[in-house]
PDB file of C-alpha atoms and ligand atoms in Angstrom:
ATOM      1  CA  UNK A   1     111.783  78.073 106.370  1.00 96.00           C
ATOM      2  CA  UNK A   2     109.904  77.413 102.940  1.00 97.00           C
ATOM      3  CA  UNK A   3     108.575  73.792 102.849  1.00 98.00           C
ATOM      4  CA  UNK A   4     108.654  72.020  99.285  1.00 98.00           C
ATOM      5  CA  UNK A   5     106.243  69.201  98.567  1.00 98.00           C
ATOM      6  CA  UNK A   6     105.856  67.380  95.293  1.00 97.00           C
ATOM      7  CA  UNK A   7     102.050  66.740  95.111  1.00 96.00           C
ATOM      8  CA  UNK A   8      99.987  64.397  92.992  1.00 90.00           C
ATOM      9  CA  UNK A   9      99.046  65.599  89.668  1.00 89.00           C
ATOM     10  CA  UNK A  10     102.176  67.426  88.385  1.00 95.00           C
ATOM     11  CA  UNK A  11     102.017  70.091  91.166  1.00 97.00           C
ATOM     12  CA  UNK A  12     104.673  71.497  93.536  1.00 98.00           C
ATOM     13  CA  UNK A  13     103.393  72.893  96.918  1.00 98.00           C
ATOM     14  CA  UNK A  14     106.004  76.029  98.312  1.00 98.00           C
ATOM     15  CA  UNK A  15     104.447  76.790 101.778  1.00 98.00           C
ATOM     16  CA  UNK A  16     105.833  79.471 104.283  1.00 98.00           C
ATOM     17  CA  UNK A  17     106.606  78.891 107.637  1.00 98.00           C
ATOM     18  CA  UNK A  18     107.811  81.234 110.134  1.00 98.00           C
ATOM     19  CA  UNK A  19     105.581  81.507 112.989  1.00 98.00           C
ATOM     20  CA  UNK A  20     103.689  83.713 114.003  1.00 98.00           C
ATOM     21  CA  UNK A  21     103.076  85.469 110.656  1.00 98.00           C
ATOM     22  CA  UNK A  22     105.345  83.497 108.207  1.00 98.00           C
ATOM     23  CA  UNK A  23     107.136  86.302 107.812  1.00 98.00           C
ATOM     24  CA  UNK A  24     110.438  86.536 105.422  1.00 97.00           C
ATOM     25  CA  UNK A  25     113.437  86.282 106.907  1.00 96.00           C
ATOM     26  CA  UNK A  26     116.736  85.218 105.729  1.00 95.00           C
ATOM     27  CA  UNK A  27     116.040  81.739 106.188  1.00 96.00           C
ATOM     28  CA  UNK A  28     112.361  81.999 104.276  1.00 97.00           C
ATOM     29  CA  UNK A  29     113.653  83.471 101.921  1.00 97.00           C
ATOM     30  CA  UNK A  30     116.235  81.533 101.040  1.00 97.00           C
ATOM     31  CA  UNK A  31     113.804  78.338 101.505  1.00 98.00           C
ATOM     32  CA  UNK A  32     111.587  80.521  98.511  1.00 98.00           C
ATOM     33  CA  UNK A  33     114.494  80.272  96.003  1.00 98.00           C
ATOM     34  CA  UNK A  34     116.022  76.630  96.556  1.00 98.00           C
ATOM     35  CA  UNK A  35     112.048  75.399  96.398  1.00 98.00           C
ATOM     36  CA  UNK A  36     111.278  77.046  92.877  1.00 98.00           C
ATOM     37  CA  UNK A  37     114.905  76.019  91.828  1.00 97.00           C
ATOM     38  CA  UNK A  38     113.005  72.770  92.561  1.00 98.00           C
ATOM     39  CA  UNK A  39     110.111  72.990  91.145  1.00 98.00           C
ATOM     40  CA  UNK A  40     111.284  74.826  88.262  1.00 97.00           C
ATOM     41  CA  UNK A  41     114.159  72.750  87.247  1.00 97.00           C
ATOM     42  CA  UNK A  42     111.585  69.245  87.659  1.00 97.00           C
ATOM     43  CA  UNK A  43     110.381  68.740  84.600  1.00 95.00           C
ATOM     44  CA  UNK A  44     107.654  66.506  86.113  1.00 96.00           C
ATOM     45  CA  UNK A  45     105.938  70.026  88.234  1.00 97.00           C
ATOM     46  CA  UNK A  46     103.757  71.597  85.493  1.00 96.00           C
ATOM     47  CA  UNK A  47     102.529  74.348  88.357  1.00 97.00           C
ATOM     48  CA  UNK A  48     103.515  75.758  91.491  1.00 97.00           C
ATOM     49  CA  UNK A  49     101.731  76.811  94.741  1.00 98.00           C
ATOM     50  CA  UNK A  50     102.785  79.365  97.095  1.00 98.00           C
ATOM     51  CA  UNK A  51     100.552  79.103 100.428  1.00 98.00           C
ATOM     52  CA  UNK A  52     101.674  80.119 103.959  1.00 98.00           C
ATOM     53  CA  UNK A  53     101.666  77.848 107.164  1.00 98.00           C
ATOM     54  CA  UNK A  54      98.971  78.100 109.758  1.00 98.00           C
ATOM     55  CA  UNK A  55      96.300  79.861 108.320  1.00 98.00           C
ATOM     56  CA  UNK A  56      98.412  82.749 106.679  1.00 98.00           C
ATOM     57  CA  UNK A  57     100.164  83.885 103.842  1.00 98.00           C
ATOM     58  CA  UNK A  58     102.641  86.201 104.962  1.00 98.00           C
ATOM     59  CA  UNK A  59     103.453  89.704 107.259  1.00 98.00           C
ATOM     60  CA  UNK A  60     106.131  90.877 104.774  1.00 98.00           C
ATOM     61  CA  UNK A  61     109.638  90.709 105.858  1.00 96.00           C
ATOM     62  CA  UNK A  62     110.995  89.648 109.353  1.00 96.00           C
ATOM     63  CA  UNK A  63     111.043  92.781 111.183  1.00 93.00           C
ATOM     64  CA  UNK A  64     112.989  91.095 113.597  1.00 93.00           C
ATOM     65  CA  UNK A  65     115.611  90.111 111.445  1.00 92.00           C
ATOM     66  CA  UNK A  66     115.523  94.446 111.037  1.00 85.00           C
ATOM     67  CA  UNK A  67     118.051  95.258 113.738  1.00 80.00           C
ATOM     68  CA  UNK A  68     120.162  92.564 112.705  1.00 80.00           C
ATOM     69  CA  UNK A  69     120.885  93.150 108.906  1.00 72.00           C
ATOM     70  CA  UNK A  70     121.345  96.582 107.047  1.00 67.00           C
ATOM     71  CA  UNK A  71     121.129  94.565 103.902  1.00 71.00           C
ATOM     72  CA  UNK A  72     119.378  90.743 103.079  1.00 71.00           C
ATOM     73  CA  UNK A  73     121.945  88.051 101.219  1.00 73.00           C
ATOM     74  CA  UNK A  74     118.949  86.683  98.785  1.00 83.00           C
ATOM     75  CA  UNK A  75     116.520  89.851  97.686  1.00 93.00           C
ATOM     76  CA  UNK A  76     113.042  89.287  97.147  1.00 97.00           C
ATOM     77  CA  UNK A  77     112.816  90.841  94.061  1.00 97.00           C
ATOM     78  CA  UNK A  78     115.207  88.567  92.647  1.00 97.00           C
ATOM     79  CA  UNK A  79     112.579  85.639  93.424  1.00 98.00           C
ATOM     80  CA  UNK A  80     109.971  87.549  92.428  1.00 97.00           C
ATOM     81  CA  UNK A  81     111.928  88.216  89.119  1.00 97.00           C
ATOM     82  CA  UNK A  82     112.552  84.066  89.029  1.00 97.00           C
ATOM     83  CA  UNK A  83     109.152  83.596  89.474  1.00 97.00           C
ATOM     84  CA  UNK A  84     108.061  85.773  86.672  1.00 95.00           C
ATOM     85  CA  UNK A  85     110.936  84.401  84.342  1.00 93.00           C
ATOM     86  CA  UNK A  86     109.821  80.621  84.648  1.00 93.00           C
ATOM     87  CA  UNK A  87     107.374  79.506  82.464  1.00 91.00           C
ATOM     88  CA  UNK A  88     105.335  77.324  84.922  1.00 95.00           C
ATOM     89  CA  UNK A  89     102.095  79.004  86.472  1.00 96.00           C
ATOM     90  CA  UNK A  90     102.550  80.214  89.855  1.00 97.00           C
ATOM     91  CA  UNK A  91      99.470  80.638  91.973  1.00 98.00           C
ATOM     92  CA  UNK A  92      99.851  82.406  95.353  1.00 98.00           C
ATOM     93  CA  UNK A  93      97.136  80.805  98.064  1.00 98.00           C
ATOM     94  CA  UNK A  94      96.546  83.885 100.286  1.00 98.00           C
ATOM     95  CA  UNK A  95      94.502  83.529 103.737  1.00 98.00           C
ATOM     96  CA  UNK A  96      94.314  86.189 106.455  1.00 98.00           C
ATOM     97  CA  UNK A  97      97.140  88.284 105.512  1.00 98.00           C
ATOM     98  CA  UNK A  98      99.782  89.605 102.090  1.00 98.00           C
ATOM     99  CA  UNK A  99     101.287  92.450 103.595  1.00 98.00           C
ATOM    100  CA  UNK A 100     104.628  94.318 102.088  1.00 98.00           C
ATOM    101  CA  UNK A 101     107.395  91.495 100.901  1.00 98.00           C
ATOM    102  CA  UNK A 102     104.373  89.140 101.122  1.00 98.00           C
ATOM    103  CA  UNK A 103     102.218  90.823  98.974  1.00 98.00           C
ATOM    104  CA  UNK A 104     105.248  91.397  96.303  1.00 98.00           C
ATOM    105  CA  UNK A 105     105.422  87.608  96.362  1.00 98.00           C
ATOM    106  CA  UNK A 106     102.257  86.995  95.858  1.00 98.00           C
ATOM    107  CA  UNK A 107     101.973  89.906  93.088  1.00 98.00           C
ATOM    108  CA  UNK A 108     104.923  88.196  91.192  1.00 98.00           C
ATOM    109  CA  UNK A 109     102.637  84.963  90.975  1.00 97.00           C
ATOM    110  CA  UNK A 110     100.598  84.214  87.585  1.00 96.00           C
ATOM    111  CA  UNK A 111      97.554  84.354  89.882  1.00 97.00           C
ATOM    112  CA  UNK A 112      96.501  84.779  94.082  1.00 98.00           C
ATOM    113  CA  UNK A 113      93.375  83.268  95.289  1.00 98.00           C
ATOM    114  CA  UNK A 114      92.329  84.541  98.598  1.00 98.00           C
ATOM    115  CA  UNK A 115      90.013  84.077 101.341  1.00 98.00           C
ATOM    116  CA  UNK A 116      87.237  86.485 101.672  1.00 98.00           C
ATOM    117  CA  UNK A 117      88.431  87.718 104.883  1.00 98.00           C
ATOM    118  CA  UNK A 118      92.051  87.964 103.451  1.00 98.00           C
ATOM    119  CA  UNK A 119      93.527  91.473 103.611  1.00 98.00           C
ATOM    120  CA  UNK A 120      96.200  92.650 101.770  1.00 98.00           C
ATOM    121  CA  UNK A 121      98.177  95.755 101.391  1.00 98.00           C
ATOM    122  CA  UNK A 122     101.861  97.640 101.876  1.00 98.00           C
ATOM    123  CA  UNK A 123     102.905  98.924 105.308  1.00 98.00           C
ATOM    124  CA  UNK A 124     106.003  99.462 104.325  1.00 97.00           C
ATOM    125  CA  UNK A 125     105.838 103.254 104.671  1.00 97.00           C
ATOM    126  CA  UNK A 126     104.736 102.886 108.742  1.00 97.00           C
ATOM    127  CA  UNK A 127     108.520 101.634 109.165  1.00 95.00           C
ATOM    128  CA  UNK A 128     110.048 104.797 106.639  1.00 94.00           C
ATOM    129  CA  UNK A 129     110.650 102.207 103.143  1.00 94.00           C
ATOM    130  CA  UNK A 130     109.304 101.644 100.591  1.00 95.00           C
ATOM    131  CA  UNK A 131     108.202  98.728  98.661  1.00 96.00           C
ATOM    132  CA  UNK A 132     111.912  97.425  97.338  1.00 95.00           C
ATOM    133  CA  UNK A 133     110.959  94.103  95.838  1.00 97.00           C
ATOM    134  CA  UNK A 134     109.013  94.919  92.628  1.00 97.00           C
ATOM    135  CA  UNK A 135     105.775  96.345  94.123  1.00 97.00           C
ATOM    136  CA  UNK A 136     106.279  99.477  93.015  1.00 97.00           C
ATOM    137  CA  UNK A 137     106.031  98.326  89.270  1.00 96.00           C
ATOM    138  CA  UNK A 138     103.868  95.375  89.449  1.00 97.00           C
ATOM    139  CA  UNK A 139     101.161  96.888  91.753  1.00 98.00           C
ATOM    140  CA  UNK A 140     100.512  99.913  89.452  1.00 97.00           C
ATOM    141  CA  UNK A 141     100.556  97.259  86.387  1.00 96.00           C
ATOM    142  CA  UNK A 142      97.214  95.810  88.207  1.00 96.00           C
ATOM    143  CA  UNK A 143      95.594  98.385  89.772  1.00 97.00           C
ATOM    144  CA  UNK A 144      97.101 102.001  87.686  1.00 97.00           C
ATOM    145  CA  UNK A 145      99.252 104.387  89.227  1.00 97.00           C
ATOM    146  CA  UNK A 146      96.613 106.458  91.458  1.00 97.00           C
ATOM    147  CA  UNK A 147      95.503 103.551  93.358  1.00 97.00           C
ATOM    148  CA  UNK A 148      99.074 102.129  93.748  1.00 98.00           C
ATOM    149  CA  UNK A 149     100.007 105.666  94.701  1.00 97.00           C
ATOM    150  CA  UNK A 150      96.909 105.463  97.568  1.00 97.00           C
ATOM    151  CA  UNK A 151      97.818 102.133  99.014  1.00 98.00           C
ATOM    152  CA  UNK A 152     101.803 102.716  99.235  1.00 98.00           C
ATOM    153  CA  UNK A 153     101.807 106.067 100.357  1.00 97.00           C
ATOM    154  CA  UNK A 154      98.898 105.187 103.438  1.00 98.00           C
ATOM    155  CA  UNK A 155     100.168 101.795 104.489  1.00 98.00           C
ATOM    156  CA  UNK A 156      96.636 100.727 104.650  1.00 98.00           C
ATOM    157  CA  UNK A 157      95.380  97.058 104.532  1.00 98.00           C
ATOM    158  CA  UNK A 158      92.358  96.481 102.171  1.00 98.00           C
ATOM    159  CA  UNK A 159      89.533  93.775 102.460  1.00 98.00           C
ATOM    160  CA  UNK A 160      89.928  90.317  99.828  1.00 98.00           C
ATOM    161  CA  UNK A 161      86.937  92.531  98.556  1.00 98.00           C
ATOM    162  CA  UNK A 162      88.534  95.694  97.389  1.00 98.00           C
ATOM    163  CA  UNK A 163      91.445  94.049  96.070  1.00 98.00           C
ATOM    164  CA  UNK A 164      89.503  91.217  94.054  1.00 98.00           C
ATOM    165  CA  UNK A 165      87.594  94.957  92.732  1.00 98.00           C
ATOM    166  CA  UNK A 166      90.972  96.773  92.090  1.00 98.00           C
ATOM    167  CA  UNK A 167      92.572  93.910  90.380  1.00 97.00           C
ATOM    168  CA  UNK A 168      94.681  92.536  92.650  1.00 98.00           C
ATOM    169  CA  UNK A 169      93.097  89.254  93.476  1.00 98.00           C
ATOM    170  CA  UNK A 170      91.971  87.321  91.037  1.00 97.00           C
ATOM    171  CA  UNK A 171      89.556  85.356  92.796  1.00 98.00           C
ATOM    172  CA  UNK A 172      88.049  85.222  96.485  1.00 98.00           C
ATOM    173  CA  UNK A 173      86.874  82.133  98.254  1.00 98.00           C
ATOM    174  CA  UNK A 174      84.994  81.074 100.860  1.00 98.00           C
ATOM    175  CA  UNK A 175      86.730  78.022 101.625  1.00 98.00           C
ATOM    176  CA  UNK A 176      90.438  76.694 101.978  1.00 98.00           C
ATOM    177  CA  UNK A 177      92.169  78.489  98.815  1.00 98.00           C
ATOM    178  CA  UNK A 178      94.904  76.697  99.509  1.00 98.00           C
ATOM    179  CA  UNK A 179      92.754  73.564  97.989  1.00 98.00           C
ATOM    180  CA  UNK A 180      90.921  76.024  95.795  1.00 98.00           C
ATOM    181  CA  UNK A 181      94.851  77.208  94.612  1.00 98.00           C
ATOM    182  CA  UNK A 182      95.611  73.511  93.826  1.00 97.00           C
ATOM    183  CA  UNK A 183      92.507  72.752  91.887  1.00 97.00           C
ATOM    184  CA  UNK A 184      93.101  75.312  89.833  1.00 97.00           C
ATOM    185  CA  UNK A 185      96.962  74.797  89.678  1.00 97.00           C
ATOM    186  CA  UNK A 186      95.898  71.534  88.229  1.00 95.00           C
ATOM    187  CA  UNK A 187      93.022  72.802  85.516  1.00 94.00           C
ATOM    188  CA  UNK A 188      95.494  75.551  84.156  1.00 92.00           C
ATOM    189  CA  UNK A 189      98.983  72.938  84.209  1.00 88.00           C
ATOM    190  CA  UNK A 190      97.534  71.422  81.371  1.00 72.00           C
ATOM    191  CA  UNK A 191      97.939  74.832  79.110  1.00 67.00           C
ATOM    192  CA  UNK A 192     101.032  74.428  76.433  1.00 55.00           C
ATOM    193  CA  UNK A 193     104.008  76.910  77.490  1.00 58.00           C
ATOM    194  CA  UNK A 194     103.177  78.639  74.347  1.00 63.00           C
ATOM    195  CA  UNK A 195      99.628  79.687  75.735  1.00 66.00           C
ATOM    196  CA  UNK A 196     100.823  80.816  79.396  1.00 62.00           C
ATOM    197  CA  UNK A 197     103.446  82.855  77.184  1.00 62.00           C
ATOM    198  CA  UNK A 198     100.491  84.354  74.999  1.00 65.00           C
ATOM    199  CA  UNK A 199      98.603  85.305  78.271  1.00 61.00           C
ATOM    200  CA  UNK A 200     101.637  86.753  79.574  1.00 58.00           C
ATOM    201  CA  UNK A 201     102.114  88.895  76.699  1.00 58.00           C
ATOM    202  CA  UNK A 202      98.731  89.841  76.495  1.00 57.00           C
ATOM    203  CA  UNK A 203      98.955  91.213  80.234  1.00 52.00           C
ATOM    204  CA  UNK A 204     102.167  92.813  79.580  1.00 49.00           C
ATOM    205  CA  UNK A 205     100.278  94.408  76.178  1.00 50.00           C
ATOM    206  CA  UNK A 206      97.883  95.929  78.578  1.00 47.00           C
ATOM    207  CA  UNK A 207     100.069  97.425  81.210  1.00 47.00           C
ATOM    208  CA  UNK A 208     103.000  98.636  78.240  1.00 47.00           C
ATOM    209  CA  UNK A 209     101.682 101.941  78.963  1.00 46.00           C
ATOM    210  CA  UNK A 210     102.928 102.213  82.198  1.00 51.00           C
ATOM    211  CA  UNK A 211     106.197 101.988  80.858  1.00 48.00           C
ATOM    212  CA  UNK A 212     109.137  98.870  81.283  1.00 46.00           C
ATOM    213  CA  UNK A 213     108.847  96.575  83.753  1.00 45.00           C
ATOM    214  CA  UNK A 214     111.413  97.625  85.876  1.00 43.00           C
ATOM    215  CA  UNK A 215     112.486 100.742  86.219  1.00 39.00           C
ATOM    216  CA  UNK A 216     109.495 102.078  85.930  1.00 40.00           C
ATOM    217  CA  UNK A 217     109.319 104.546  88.894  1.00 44.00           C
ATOM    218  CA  UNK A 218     109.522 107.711  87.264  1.00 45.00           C
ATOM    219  CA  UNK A 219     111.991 110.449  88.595  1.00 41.00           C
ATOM    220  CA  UNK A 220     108.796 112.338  90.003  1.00 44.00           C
ATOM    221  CA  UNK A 221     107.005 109.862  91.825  1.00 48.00           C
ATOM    222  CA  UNK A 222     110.725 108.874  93.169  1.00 45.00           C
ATOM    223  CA  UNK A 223     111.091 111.945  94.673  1.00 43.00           C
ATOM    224  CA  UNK A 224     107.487 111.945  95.380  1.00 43.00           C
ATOM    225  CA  UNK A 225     108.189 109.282  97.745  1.00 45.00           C
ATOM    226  CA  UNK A 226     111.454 110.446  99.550  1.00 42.00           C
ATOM    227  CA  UNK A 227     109.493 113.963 100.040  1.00 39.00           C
ATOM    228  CA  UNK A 228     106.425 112.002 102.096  1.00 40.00           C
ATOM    229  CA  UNK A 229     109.105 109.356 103.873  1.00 39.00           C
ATOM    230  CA  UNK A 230     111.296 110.341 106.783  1.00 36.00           C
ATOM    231  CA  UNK A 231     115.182 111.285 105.934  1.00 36.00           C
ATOM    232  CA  UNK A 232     117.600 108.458 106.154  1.00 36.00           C
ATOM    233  CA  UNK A 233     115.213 105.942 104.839  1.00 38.00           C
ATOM    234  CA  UNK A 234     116.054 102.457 103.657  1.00 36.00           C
ATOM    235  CA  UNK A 235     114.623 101.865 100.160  1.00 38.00           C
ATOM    236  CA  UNK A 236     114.538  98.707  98.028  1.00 38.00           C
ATOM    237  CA  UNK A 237     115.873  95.063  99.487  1.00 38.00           C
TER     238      UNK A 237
HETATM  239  C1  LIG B 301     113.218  89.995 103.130  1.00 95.48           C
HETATM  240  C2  LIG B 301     112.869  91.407 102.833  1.00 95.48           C
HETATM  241  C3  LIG B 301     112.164  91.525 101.600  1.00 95.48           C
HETATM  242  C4  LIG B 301     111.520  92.598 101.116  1.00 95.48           C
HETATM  243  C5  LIG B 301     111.221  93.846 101.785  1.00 95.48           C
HETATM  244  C6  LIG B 301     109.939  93.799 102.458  1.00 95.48           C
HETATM  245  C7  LIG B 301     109.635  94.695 103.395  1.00 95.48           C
HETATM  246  C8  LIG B 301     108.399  94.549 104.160  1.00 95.48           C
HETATM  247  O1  LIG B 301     107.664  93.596 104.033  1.00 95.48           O
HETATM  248  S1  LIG B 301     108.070  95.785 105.274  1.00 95.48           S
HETATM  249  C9  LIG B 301     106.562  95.256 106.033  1.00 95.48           C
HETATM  250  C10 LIG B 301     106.825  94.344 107.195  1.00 95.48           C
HETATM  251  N1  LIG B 301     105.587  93.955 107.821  1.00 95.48           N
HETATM  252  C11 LIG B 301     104.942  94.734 108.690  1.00 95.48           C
HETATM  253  O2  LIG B 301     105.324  95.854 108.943  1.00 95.48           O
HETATM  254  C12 LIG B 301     103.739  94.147 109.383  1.00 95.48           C
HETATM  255  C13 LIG B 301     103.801  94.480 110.843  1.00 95.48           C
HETATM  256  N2  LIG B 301     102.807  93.751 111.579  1.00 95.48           N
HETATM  257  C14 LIG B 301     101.521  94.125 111.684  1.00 95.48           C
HETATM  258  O3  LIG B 301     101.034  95.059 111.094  1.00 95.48           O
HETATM  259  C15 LIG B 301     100.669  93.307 112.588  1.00 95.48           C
HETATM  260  O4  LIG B 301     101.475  92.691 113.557  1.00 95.48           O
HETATM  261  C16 LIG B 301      99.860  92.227 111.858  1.00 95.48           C
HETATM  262  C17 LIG B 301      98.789  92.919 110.999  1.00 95.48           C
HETATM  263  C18 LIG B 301     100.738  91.333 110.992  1.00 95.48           C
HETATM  264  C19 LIG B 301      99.132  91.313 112.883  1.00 95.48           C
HETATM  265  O5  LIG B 301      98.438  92.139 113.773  1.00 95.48           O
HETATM  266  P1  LIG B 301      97.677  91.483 115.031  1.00 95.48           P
HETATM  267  O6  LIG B 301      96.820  90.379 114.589  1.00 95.48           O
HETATM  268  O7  LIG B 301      97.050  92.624 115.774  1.00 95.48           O
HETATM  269  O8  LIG B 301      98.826  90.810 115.910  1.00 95.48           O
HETATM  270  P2  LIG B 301     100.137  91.437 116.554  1.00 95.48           P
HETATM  271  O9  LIG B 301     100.431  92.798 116.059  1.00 95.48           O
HETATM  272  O10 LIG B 301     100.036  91.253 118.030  1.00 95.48           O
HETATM  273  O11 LIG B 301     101.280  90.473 115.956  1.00 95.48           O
HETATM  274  C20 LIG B 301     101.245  89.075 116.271  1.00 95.48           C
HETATM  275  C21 LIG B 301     102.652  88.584 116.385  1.00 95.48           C
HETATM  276  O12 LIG B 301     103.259  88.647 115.091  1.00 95.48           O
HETATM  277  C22 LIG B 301     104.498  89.343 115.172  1.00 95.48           C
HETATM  278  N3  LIG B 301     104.738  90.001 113.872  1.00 95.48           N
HETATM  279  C23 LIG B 301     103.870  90.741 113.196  1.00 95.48           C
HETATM  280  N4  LIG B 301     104.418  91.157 112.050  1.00 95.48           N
HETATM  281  C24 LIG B 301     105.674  90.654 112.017  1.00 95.48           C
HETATM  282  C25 LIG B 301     106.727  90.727 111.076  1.00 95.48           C
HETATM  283  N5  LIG B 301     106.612  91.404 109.928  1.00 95.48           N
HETATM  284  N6  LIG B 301     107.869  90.104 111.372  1.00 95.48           N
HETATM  285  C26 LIG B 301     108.012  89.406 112.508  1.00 95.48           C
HETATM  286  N7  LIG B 301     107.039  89.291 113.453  1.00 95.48           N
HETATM  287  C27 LIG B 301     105.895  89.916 113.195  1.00 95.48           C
HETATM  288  C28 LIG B 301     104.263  90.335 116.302  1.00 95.48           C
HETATM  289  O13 LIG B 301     105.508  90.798 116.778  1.00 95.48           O
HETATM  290  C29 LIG B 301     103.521  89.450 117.283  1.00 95.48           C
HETATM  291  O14 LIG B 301     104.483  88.602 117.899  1.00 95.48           O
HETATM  292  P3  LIG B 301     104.370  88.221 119.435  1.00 95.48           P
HETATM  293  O15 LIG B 301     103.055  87.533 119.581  1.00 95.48           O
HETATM  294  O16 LIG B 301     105.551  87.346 119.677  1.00 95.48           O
HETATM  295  O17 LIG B 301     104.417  89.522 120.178  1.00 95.48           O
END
């Protein structure tokens, strides 16, 4: 499930929980997108938090829920797209793990603060997919396409560290960044609409030459992909 908590100071809490790795299933998922209906539609939250139970973000989708569905009723990307459309700031609290649909959650945030022993990255390709839920077009937007390229085609997990170097993270913390999230949650909820739409646009200024937002996997690096992956692969939730 996704637990929704109106805090103190205009702030809505979203927090994860799906033991042992908060991982998405159907149920998570569909927690996600009735608590930012929530917090969106209350004119009261200025900012949102998205923060996993227990001590972690998120493992990426339920791969336990795998064997049971060949497709998911509510598709990440179409939070991740909510997420992006609302004009509240979204900050993504991430401790000990973002990994594949968690990481695409946390990309689609304004901002992710993370613990310094956080590690992130998209091991979608160990199970034959591919990132289906946006990464493929926002990770590149952070990072360029050769180090997207490196950490979707190797599945590898990077330090709070590398990412916080690459562009990922925007900041690392020694303590809770779920309170560190908040905190700032709070400092940028007083910013006008009209200035979290000027950042926006400024970000989207820099990364126009990677292309549209969506869409954007070229032909090539489509095929790319289905050349390095194993036949009969399931790509984009
Ligand atoms: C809704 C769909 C939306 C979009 C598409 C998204 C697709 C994806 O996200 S694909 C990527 C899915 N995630 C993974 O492949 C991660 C797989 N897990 C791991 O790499 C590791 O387990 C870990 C790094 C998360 C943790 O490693 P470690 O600390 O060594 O512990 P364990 O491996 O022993 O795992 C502990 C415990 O957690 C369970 N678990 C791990 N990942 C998942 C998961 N994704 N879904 C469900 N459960 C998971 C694992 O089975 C262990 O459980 P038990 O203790 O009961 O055995």
């Amino acid at each position: 499930m996704a637990e929704f908590t109106r805090l103190q100071n205009c702030l809505a809490l979203i927090r994860l929980r799906n033991p042992p790795v908060n991982a998405i299933s159907t149920t998570v998922a569909r927690g996600i997108k009735e608590s930012l209906q929530k917090a969106i539609t209350d004119d009261t939250v200025k900012a949102i938090v998205i923060c996993g139970a227990d001590g972690i973000f998120c493992a990426g989708a339920d791969i336990r829920e795998f064997k049971v569905h060949k497709t998911f009723d509510i598709q990440l990307g179409d939070i991740v797209d909510e997420i992006q459309r609302n004009k509240k700031p979204v900050v993504a609290a991430i401790q000990k793990l973002a990994l594949g649909g968690g990481l695409e959650l946390a990309l689609g945030c304004h901002y992710r603060i993370a613990h310094a022993e956080a590690q992130v990255g998209f091991p979608e390709v160990t199970l034959g997919i591919l990132p289906g839920a946006r990464g493929t077009q926002l990770l590149p937007r952070l990072v360029g396409v050769p180090a997207a390229l490196d950490l979707i085609i190797s599945g590898r997990h990077i330090s709070a560290n590398e990412a916080l170097k690459l562009g990922i993270i925007d900041k690392i913390v020694n303590s809770d960044p779920i309170e560190e999230s908040i905190k700032f949650a709070q400092r940028i909820s007083g910013q006008s609409s009209q200035e979290l739409q000027m950042t926006s646009d400024m970000v989207a200024d820099k990364s126009s030459a990677l292309g549209p937002p969506k869409g954007y996997t070229s032909k090539a690096t489509i095929e790319f992909f289905f050349y390095l992956t194993v036949p009969g692969l399931c790509c984009g939730m």
